Coordinates of C-alpha atoms in Angstrom, one line a residue:
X42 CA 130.8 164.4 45.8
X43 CA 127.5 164.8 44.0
X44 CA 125.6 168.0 43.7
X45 CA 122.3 169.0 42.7
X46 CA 121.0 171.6 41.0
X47 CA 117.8 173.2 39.7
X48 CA 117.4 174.1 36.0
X49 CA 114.7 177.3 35.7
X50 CA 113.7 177.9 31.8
X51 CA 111.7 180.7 31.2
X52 CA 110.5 180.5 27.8
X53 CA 109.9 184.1 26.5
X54 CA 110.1 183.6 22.9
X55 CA 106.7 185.0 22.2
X56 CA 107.2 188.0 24.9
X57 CA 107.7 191.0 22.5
X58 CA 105.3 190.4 21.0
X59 CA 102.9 190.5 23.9
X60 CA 104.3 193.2 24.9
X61 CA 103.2 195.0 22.0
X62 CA 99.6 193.3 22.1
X63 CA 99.5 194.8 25.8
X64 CA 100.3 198.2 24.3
X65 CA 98.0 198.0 20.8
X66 CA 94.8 196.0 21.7
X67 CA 93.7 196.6 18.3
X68 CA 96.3 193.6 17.5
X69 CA 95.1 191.5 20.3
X70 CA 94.4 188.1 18.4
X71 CA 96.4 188.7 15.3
X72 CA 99.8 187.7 13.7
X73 CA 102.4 190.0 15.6
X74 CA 105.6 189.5 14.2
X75 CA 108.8 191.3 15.7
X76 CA 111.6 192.1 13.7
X77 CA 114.2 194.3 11.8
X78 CA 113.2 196.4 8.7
X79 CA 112.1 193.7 5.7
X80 CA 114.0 196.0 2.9
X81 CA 117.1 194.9 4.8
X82 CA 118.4 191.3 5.8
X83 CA 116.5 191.5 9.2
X84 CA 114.8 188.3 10.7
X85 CA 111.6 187.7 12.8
X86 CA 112.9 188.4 16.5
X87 CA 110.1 186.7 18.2
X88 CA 106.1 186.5 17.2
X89 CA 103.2 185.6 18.6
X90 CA 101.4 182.3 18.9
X91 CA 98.7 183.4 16.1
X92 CA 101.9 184.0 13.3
X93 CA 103.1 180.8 14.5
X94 CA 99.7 179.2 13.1
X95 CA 100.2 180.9 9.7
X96 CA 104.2 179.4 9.6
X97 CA 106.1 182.5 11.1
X98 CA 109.1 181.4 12.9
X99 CA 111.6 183.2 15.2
X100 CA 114.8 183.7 13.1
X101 CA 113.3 183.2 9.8
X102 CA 114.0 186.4 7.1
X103 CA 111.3 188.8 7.6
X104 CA 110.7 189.0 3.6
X105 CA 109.4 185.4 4.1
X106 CA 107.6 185.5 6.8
X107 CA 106.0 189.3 5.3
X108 CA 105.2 187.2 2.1
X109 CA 102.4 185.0 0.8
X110 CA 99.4 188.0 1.2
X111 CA 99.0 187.8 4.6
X112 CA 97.0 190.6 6.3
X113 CA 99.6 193.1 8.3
X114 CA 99.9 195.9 10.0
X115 CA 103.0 197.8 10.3
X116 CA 103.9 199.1 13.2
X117 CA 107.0 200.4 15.7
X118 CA 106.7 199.4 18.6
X119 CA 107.9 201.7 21.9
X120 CA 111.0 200.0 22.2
X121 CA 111.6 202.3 25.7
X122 CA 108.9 200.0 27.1
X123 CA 111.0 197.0 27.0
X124 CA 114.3 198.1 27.4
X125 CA 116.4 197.6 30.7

């Protein structure tokens, strides 16, 4: 007995960090990388598709993807507007 069955992917890599272009329009258009604290071992949780252009990647060390003089803006985002 064969079955079939449907496969749904939802990609939302670069969601987060939509999220918190929705909330900050001043980053609307720039690299938004989402991640732990870069004086620790954290890594890039997800960024947008404007980092991804400049060679940000999700799960790469956030000290690397910080590095190499790109323009930033620190920021924390209101993590109560995507939680469950």
């Amino acid at each position: 007995m064969k079955r079939e069955c449907d496969i749904l992917l939802c990609d939302l890599d670069a969601f987060y960090a939509s999220v918190e272009q929705l909330g900050h329009p001043e980053l609307r258009g720039k690299p938004v990388i989402v991640g732990g604290d870069p004086a620790g071992r954290s890594v890039v949780s997800t960024c947008s598709y404007e980092a991804r252009r400049v060679g940000v990647r999700t799960a790469m060390p956030m000290k690397k993807a910080l590095a190499g003089g790109r323009e930033r803006k620190e920021t924390f985002g209101d993590q109560g507007t995507t939680s469950a």
